[in-house]
mmCIF file with all atom_site columns, C-alpha atoms in Angstrom:
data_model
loop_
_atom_site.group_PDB
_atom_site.id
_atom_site.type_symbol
_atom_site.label_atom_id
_atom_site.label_alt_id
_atom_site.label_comp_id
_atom_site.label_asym_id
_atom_site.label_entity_id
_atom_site.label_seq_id
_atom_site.pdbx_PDB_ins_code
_atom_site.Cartn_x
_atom_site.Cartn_y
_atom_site.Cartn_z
_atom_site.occupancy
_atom_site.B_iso_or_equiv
_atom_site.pdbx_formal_charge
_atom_site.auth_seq_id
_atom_site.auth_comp_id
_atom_site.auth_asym_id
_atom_site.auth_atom_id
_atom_site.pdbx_PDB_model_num
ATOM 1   C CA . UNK W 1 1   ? 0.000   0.000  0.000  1.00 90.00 ? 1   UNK W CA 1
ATOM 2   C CA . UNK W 1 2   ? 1.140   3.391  -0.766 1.00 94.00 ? 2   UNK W CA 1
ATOM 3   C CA . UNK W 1 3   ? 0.751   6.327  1.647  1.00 97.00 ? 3   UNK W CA 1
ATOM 4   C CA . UNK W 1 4   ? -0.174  10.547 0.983  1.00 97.00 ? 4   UNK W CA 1
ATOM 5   C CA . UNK W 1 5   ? 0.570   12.192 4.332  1.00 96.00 ? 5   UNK W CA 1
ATOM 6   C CA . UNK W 1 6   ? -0.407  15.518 3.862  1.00 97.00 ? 6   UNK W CA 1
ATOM 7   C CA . UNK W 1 7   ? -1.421  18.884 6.454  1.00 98.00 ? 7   UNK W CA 1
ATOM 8   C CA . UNK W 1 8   ? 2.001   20.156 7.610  1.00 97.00 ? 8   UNK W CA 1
ATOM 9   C CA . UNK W 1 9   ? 2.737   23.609 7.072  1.00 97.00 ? 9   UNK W CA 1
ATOM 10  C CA . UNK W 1 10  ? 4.607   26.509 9.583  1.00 98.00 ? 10  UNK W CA 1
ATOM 11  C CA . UNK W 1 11  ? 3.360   27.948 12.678 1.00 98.00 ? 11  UNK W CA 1
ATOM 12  C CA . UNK W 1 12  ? 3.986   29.250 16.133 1.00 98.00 ? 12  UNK W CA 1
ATOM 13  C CA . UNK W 1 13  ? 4.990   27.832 19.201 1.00 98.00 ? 13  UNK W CA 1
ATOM 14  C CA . UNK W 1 14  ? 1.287   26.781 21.027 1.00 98.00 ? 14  UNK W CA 1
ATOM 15  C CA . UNK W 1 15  ? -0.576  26.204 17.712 1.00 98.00 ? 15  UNK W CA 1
ATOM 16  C CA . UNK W 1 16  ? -2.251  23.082 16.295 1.00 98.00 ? 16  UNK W CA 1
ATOM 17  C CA . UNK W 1 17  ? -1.591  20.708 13.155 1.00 98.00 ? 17  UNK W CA 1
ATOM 18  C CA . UNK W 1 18  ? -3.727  17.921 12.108 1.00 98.00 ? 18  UNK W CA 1
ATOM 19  C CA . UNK W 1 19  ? -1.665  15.684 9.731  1.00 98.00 ? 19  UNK W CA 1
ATOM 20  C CA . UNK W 1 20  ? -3.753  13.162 7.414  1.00 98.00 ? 20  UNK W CA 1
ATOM 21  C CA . UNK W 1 21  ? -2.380  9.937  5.989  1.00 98.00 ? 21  UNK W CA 1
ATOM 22  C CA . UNK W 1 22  ? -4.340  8.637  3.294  1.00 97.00 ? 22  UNK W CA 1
ATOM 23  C CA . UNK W 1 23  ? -3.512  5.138  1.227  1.00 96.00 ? 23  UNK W CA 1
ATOM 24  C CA . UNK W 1 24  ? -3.102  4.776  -2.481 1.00 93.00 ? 24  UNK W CA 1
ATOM 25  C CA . UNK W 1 25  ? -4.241  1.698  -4.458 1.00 86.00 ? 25  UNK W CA 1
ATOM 26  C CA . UNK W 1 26  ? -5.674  -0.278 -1.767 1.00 91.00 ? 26  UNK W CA 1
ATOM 27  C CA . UNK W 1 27  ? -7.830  0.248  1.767  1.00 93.00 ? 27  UNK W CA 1
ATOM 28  C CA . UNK W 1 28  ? -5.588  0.183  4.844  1.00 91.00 ? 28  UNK W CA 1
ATOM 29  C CA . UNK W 1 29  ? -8.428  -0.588 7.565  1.00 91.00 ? 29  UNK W CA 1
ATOM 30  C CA . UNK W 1 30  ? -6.128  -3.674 8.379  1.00 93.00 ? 30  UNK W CA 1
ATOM 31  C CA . UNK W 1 31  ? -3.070  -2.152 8.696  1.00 95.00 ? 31  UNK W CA 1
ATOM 32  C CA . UNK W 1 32  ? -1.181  -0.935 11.837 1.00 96.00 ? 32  UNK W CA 1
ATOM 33  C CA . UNK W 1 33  ? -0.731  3.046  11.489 1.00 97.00 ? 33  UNK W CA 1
ATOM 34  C CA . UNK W 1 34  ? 1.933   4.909  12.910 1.00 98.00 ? 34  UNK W CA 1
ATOM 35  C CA . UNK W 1 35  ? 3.881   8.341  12.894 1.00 98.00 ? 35  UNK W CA 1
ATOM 36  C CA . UNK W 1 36  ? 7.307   8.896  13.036 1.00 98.00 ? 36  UNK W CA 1
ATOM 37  C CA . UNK W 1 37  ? 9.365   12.294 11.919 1.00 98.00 ? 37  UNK W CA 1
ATOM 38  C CA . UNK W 1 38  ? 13.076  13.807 11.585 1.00 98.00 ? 38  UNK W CA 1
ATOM 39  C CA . UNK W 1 39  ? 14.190  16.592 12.575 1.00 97.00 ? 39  UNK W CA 1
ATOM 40  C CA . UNK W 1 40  ? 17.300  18.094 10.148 1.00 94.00 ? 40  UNK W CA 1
ATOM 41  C CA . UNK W 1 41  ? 20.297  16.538 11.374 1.00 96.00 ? 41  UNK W CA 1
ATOM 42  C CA . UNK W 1 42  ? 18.542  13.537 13.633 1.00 97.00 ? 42  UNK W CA 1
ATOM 43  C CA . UNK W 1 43  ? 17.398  10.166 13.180 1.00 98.00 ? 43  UNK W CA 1
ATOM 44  C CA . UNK W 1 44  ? 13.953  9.104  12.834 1.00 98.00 ? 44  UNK W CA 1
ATOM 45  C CA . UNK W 1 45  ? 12.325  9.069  15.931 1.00 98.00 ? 45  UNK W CA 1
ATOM 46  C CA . UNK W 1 46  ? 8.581   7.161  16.774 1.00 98.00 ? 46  UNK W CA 1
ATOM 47  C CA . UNK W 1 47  ? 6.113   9.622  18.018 1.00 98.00 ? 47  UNK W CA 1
ATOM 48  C CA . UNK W 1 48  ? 2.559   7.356  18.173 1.00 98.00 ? 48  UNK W CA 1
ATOM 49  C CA . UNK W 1 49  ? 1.075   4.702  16.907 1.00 98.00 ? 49  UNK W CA 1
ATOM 50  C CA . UNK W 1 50  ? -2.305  2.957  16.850 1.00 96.00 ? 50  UNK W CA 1
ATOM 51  C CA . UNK W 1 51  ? -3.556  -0.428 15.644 1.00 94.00 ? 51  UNK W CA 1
ATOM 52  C CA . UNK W 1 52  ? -6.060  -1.291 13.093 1.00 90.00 ? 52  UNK W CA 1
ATOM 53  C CA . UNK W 1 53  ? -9.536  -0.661 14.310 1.00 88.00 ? 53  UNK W CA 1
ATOM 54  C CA . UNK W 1 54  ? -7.350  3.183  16.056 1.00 87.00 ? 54  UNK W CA 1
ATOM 55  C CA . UNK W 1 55  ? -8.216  1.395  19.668 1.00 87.00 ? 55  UNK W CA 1
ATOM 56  C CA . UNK W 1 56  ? -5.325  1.737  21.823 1.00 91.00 ? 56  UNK W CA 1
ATOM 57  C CA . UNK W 1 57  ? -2.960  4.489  20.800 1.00 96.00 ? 57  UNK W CA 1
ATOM 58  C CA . UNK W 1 58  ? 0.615   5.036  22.560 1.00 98.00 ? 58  UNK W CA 1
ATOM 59  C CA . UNK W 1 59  ? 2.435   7.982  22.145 1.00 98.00 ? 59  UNK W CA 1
ATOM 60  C CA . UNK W 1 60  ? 6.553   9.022  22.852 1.00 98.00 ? 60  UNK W CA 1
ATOM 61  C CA . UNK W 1 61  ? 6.657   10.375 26.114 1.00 98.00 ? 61  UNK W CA 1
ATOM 62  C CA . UNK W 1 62  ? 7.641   13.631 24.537 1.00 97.00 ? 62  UNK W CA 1
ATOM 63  C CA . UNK W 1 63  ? 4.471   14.520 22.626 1.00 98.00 ? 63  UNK W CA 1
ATOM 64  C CA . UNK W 1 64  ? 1.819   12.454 25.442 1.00 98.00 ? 64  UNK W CA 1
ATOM 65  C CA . UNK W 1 65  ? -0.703  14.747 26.516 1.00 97.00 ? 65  UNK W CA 1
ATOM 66  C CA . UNK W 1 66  ? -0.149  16.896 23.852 1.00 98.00 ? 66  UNK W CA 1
ATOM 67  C CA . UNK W 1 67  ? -0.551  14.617 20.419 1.00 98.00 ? 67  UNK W CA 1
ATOM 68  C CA . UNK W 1 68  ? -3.222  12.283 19.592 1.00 98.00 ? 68  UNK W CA 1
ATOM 69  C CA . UNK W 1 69  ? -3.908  9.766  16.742 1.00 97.00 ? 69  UNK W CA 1
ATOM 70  C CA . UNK W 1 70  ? -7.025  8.717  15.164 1.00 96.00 ? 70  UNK W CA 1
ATOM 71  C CA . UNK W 1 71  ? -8.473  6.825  12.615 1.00 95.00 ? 71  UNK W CA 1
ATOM 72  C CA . UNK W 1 72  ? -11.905 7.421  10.095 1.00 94.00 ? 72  UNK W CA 1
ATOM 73  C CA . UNK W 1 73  ? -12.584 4.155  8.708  1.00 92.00 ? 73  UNK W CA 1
ATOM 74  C CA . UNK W 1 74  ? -15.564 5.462  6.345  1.00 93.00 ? 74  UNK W CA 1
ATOM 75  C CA . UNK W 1 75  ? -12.439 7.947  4.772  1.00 94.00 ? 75  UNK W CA 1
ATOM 76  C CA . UNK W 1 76  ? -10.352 5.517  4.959  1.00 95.00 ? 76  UNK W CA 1
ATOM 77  C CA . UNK W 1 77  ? -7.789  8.474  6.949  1.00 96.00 ? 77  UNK W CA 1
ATOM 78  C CA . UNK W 1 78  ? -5.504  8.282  9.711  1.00 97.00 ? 78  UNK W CA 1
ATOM 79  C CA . UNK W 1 79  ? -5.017  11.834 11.201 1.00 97.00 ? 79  UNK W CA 1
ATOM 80  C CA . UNK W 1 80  ? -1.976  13.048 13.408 1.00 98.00 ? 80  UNK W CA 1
ATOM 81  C CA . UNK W 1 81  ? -3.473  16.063 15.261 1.00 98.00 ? 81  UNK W CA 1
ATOM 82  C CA . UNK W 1 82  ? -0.490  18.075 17.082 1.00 98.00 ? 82  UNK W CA 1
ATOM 83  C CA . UNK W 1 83  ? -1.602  20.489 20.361 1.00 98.00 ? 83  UNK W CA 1
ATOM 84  C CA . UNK W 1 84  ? 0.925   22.979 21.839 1.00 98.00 ? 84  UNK W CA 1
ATOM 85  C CA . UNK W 1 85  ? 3.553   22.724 19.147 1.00 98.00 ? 85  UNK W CA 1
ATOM 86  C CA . UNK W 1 86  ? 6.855   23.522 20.813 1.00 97.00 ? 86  UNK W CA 1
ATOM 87  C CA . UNK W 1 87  ? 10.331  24.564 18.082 1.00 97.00 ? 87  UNK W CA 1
ATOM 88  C CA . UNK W 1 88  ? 11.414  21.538 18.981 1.00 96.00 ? 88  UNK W CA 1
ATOM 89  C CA . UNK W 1 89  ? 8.805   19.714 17.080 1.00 97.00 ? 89  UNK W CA 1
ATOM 90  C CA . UNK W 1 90  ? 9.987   20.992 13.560 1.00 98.00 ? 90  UNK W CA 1
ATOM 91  C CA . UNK W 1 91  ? 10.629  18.408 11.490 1.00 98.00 ? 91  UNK W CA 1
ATOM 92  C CA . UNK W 1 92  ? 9.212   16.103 8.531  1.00 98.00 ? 92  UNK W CA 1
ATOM 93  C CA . UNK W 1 93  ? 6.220   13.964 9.930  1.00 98.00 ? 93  UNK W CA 1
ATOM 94  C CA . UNK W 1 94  ? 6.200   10.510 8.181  1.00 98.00 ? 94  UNK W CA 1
ATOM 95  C CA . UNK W 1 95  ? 3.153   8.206  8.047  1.00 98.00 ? 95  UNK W CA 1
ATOM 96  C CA . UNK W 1 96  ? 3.405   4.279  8.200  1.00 98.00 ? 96  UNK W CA 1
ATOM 97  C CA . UNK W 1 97  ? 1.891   1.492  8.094  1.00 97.00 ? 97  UNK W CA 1
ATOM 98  C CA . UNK W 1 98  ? 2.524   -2.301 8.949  1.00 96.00 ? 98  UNK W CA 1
ATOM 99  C CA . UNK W 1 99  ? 0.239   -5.674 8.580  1.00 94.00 ? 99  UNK W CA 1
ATOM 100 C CA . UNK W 1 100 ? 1.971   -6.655 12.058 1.00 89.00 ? 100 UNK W CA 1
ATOM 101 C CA . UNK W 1 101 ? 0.307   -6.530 15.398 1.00 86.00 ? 101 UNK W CA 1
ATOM 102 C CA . UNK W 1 102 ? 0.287   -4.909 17.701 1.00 92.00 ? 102 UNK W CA 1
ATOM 103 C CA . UNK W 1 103 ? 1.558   -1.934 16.553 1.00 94.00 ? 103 UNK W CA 1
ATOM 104 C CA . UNK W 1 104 ? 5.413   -1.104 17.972 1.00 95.00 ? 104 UNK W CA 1
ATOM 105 C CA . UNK W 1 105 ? 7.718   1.568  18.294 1.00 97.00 ? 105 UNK W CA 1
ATOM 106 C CA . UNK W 1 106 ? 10.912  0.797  15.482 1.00 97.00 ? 106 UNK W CA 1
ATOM 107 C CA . UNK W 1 107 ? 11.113  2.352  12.176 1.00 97.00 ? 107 UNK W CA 1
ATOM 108 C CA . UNK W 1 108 ? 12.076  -1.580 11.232 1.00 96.00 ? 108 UNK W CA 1
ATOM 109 C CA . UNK W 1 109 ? 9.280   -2.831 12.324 1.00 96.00 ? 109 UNK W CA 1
ATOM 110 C CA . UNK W 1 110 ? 7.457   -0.715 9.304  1.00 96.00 ? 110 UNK W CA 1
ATOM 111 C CA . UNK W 1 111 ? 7.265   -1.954 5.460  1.00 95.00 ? 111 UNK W CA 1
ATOM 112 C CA . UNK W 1 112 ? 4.775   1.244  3.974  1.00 96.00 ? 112 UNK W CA 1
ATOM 113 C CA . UNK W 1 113 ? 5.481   4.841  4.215  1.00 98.00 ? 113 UNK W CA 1
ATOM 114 C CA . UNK W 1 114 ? 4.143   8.199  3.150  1.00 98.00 ? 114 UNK W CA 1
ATOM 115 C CA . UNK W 1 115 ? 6.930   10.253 1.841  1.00 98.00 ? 115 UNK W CA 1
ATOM 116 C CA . UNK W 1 116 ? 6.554   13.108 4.520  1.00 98.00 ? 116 UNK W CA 1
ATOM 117 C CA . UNK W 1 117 ? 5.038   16.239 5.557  1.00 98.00 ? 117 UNK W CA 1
ATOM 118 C CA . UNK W 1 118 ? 7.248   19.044 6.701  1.00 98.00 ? 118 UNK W CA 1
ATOM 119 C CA . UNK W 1 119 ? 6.201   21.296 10.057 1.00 98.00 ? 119 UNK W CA 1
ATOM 120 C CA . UNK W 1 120 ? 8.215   24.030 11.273 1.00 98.00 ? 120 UNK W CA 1
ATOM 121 C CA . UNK W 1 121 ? 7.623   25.790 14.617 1.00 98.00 ? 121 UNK W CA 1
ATOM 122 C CA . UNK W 1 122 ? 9.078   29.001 15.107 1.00 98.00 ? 122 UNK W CA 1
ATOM 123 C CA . UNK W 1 123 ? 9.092   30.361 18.281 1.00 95.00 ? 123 UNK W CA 1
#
């Protein structure tokens, strides 16, 4: 399955973002979804996941509380929707997606991914 992830843009510290990741080609209802994103100059780091009926979401301790993932199985959309976006939070926001269950935290552990959406927060 091929992924559009799509909503970033540039804001200010405090704002919101809702990312969308959308498949190509086939449904993903069955399909693990997670996010993941890189800041310029760092590895790819997990930020949440959820599994395929969006029941049960974890989050990096970094963004819990603040970040929350969701899934619309009539659009067929998984949505990243950022609260109280801090500078350190700029980066490219990936989408992904895995057949295996339950959902976990490595970027290995992923075969399908969106090909980003950049976010800058400026303070």
């Amino acid at each position: 399955v091929q992924l559009v992830d799509s909503g970033g843009g540039s804001v200010q510290a405090g704002a919101s973002l809702r990312l969308s990741c959308t498949p190509s080609g086939r449904r993903f209802s069955s399909y693990s979804v997670a996010w993941f994103r890189q800041a310029p100059g760092k590895e790819r780091e997990f930020v949440g996941a959820t599994n395929w009926n969006g029941d049960s979401p974890f989050y990096a301790d970094s963004v819990k509380g603040r970040f929350t993932i969701s899934r619309d199985s009539a659009q067929d959309t998984a949505y990243l929707r950022m609260h109280g976006l801090k500078p350190e939070g700029t980066a490219v926001y990936y989408c992904t997606a895995s057949l295996r269950r339950p959902p976990r935290r490595g970027t290995h552990d992923y075969q399908h991914w969106g090909k980003g959406t950049q976010s800058a927060v400026s303070v």
